[in-house]
Coordinates of C-alpha atoms in Angstrom, one line a residue:
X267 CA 103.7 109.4 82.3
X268 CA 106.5 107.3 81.8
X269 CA 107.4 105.0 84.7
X270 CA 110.0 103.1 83.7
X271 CA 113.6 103.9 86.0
X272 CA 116.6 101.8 85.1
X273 CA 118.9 100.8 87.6
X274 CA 122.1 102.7 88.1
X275 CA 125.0 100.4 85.8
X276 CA 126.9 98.0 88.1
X277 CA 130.1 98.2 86.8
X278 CA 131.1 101.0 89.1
X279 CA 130.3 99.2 92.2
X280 CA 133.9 97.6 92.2
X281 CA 135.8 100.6 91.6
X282 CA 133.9 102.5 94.5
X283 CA 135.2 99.9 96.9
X284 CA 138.4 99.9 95.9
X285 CA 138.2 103.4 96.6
X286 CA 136.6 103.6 99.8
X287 CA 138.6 100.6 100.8
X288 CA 141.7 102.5 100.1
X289 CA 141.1 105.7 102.0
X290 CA 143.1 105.9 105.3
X291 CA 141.1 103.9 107.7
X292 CA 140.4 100.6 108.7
X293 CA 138.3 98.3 106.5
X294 CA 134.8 99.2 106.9
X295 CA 135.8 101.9 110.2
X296 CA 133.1 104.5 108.6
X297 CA 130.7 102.2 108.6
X298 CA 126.8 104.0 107.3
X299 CA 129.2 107.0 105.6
X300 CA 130.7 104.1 103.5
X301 CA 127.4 102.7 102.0
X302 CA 125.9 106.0 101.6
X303 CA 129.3 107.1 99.8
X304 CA 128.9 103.8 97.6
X305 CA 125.2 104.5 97.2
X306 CA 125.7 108.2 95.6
X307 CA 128.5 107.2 93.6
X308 CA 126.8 104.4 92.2
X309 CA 123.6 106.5 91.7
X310 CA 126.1 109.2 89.9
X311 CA 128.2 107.2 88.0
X312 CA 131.5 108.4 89.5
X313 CA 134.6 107.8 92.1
X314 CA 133.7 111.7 93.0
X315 CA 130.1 112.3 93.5
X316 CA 128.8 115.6 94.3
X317 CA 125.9 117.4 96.3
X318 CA 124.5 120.3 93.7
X319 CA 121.4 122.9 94.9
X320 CA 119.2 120.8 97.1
X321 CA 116.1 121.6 97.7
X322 CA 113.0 120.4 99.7
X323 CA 109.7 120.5 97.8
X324 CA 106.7 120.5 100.0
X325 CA 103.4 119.6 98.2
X326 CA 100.1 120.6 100.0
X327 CA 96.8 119.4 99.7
X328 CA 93.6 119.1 102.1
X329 CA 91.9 115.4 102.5
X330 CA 88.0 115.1 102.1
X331 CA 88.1 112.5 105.5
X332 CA 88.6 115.0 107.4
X333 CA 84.6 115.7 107.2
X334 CA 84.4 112.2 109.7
X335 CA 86.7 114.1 112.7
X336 CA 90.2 111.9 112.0
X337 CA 92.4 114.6 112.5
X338 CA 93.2 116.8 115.5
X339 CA 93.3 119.8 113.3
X340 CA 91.0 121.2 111.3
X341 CA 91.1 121.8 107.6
X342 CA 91.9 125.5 107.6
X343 CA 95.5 124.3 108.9
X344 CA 96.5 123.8 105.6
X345 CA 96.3 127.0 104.5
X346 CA 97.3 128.5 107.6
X347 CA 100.5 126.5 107.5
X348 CA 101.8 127.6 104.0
X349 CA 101.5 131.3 105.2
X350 CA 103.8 130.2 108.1
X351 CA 106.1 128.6 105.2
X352 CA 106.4 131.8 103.5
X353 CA 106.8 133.9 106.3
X354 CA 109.6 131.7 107.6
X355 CA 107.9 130.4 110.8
X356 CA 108.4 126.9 110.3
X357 CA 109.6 124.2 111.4
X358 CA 111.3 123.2 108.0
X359 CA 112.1 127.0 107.7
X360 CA 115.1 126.8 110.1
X361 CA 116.3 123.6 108.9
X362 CA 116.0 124.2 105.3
X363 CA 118.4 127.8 105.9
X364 CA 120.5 125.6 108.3
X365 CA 120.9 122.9 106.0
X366 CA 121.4 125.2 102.6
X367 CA 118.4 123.8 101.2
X368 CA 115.7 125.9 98.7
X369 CA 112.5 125.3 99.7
X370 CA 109.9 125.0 97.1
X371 CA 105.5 125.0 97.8
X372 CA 103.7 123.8 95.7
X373 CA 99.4 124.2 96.4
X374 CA 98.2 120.6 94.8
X375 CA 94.6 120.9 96.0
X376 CA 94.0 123.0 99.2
X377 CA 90.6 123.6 99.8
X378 CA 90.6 127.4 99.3
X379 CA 91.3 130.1 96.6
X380 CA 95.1 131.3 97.9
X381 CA 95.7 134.3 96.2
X382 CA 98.2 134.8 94.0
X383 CA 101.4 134.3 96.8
X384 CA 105.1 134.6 95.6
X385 CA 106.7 131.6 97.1
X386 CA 104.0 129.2 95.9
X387 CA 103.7 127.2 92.7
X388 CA 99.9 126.8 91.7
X389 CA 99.2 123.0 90.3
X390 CA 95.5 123.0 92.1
X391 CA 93.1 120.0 90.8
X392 CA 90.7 120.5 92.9
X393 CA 89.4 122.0 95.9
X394 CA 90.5 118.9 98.8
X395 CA 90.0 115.5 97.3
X396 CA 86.5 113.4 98.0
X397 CA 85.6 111.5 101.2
X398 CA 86.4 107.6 100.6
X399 CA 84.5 106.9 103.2
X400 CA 81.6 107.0 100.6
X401 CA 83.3 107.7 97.0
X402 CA 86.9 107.4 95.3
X403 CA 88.6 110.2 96.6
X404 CA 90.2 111.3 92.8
X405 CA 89.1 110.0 89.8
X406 CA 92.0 108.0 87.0
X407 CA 92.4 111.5 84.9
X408 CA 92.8 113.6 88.1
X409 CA 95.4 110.7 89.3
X410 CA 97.3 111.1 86.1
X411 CA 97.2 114.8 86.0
X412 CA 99.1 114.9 90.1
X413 CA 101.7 112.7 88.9
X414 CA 102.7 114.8 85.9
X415 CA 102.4 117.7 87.8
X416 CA 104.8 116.0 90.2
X417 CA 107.2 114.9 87.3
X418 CA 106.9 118.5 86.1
X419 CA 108.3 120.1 89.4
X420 CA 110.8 118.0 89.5
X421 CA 112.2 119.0 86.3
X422 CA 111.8 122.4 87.1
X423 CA 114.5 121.6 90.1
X424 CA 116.7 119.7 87.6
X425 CA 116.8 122.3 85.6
X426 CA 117.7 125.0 88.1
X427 CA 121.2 122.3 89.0
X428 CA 119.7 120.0 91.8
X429 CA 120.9 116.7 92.2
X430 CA 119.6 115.8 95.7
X431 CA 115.7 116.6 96.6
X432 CA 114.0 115.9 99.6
X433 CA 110.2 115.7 99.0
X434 CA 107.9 117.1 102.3
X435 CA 104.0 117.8 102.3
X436 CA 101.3 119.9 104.4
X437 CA 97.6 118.0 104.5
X438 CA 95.7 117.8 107.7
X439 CA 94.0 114.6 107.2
X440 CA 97.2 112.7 105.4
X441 CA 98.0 110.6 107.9
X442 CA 95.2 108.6 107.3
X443 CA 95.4 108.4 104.0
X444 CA 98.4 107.0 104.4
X445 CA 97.6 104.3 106.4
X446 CA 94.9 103.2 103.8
X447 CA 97.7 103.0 101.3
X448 CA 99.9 101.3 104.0
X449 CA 97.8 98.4 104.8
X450 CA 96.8 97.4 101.1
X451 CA 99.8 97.9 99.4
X452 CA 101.8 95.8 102.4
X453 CA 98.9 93.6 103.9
X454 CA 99.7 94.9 107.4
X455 CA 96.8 95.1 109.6
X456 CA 94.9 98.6 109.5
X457 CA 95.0 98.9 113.3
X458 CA 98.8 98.6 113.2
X459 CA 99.0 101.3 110.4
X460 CA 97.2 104.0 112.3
X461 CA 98.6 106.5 114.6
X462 CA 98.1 109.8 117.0
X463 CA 98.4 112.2 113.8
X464 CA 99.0 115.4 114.0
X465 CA 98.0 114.7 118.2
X466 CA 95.1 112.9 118.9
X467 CA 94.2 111.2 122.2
X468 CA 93.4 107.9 123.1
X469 CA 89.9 107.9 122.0
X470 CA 90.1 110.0 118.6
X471 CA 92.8 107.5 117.9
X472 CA 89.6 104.9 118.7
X473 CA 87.6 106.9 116.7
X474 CA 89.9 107.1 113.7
X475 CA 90.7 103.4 113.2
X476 CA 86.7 103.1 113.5
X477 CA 86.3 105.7 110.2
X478 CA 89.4 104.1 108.4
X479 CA 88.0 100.2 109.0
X480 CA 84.7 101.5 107.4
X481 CA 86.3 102.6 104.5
X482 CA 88.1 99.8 104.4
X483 CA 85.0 97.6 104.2
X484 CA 83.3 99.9 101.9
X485 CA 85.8 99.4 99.5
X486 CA 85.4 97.0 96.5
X487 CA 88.6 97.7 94.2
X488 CA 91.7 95.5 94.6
X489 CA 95.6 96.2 96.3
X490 CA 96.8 97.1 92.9
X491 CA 98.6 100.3 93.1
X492 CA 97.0 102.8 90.8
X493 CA 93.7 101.9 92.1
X494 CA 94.4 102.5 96.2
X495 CA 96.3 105.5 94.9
X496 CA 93.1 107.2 93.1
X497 CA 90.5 105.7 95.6
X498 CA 92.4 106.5 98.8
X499 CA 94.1 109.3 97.2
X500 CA 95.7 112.4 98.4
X501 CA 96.9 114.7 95.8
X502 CA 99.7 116.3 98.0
X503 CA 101.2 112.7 97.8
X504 CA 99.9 111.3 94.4
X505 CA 102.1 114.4 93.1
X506 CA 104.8 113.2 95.2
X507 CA 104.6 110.2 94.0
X508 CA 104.9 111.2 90.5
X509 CA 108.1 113.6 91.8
X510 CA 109.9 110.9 92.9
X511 CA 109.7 108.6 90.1
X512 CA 110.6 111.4 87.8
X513 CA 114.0 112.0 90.1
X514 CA 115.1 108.6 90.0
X515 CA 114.3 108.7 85.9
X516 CA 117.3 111.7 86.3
X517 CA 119.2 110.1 88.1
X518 CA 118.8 112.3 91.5
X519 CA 119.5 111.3 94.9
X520 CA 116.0 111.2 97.2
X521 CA 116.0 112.0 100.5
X522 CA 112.6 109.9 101.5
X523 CA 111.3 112.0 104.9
X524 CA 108.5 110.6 107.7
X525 CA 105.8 108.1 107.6
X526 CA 103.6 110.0 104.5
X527 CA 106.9 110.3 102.4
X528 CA 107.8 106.6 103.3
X529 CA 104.5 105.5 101.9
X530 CA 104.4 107.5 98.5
X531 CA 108.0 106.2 98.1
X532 CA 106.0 102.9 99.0
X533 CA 103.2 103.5 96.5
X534 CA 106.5 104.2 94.1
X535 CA 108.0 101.2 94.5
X536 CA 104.8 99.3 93.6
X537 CA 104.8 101.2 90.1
X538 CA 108.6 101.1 89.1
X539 CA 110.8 98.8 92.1
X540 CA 114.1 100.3 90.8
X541 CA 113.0 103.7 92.7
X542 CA 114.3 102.2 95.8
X543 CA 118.4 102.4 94.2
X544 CA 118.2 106.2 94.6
X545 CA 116.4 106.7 97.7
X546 CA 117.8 107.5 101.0
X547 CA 115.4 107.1 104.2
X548 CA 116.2 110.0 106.9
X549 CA 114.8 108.8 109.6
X550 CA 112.3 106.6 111.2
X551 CA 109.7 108.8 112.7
X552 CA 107.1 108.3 115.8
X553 CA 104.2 107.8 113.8
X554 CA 102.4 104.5 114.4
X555 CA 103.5 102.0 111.4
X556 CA 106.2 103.7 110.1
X557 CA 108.5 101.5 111.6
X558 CA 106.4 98.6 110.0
X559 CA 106.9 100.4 106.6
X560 CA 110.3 100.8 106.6
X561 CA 110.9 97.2 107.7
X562 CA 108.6 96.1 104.9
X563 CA 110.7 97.9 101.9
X564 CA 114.1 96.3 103.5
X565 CA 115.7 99.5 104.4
X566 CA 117.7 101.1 107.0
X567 CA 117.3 105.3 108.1
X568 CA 119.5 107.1 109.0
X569 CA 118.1 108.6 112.3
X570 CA 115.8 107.5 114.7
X571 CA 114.3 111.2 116.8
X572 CA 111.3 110.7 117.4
X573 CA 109.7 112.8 115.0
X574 CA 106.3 113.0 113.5
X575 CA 106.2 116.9 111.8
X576 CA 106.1 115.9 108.4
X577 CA 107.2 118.6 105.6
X578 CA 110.7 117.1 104.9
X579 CA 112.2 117.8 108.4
X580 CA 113.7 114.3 108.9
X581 CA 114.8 114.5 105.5
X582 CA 117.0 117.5 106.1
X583 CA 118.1 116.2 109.5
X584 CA 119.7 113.5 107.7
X585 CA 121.0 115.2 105.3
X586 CA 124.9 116.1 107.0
X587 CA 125.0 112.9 107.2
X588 CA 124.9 112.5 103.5
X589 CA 127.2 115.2 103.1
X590 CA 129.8 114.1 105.2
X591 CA 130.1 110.7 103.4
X592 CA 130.1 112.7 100.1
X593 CA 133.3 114.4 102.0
X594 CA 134.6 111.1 103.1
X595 CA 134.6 109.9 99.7
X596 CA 136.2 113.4 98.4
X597 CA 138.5 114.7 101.1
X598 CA 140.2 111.6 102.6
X599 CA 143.6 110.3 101.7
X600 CA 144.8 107.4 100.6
X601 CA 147.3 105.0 102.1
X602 CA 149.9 105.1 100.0
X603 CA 149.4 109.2 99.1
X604 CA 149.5 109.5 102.9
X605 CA 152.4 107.5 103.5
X606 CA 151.0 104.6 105.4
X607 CA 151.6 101.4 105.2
X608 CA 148.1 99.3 104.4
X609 CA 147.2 96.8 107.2
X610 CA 144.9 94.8 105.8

């Protein structure tokens, strides 16, 4: 896969403040719906940017951890979730049809044979990944493999007329994956990268920063990126991974959702930093760390609810948001084409 993203041109940048500058409004008055207006443009190429077919692509995968009793759930979750997807049930359901997004599902290594199901795109490598706690959870070829299939979905949705995705995923057990790949690829303490999950209590939290620390130790690769990715991997967000960098490669806007989503956008901006030009954070979510994520990469979400669901719901929260500084950019007048003098 290639991994090379070039930064949207500069030249733009001045012509998009002129513009904004020059709607009817004091300097600045619009505040977050200016950048983000600035942002899309920029990441578009045009005074006029545009909002075509999102969609929210959920990959789902199960974690071989979950054998050591890290998560609340168990395993069979998974599966049990993406029938709720496809039945409408949901939590992403009702924002995704409230939002006007396509929801895509996408089975990246659940451990168990789904039938053939209408509503879900089959790019299985295997059956849950391995337990770190004793082995590499994917091997290199299975690593590269999820982040073609990722690339490969994503053209699928550029193809179709998306120019905005948001990326979600379903994987009891990914929460502490992704606090492996938090704390090597940032250096923050594990113990300040682990949270409740998907609802644990005091003491599973205990036990769960116990498991993770002993993987920790048992590990002998380095904090190079492709090697915490395979050893510590998860497919449902190596395949994100490889989504995302293909989006910014097309130059599409990407809504970056919770604390799992934060860290494959992480993992991305290890491989190819240029990722972070097109990437919009939603929101800052109640997972343990994520705050400490989001503070590392230098950025700013949109909202701030509390939320810890996962599957691209802060994503689409956020997403009006986007839209209405789309509109701003769009629908406002001008001073002078509205007749009023300029005051600053």
């Amino acid at each position: 896969m290639d991994f090379n993203i070039s930064s949207p041109k500069r030249e733009i940048l001045t012509e998009l403040d002129y513009k904004i500058n020059d709607l009817s409004k004091p300097k600045g008055s619009l505040g977050r719906l200016e950048s983000l207006a600035k942002q899309i443009g920029w990441i578009q190429q045009t005074l006029t940017p545009t909002l075509k077919h999102p969609q929210n692509i959920i990959f789902a995968a199960d974690h071989g951890i979950v054998e050591e009793g890290v998560s609340q759930s168990p395993q069979e979750v998974t599966r049990q979730v993406i029938n709720n997807f496809l039945n409408g049930g949901q939590g992403i359901n009702f924002l995704a049809k409230q939002h006007g997004f396509e929801i895509k599902i996408v089975d990246a290594g659940i451990n168990y044979d789904l039938p053939p199901l209408k509503g879900v795109i089959d790019r299985k490598i295997r059956k849950s990944t391995r337990n770190y706690l004793y082995e590499s959870a994917l091997t290199s070829s299975e690593v590269e493999k999820a982040l073609n299939y990722g690339a490969e979905i994503t053209d699928m949705c550029v193809n179709e007329g998306s120019n905005i995705l948001s990326f979600g995923e379903m994987g009891i057990g990914n929460t502490s994956t992704s606090s492996m790949w938090m704390t090597l690829l940032t250096g923050i303490p594990l113990d300040k990268c682990v949270g409740v999950g998907s609802g644990l209590d005091s003491e599973g939290v205990k036990h769960k920063k116990e498991v993770l620390k002993k993987a920790l130790d048992n590990y002998q690769g380095t904090n190079d990126v492709m090697q915490v990715i395979t050893y510590f991997g998860g497919l449902e967000m190596v395949m994100s991974v490889g989504a995302m960098i293909r989006a910014a490669q097309k130059g599409v806007i990407i809504l970056v959702d919770g604390f799992i989503m934060t860290n494959c956008m992480l993992a991305a901006s290890k491989i190819s930093p240029n990722i972070l030009d097109y990437a919009i954070f939603g929101h800052q979510g109640d997972e343990a760390g994520h705050k400490l994520v989001i503070d590392y990469l230098g950025v700013k979400p949109l909202l701030h609810l509390d939320m810890r669901l996962g599957e691209g719901s802060g994503a689409l929260c956020a997403y009006p948001i986007v839209d209405s500084a789309v509109r701003m950019i769009n629908e406002m007048n001008t001073f002078s084409n509205a007749h009023i003098t300029k005051y600053f």
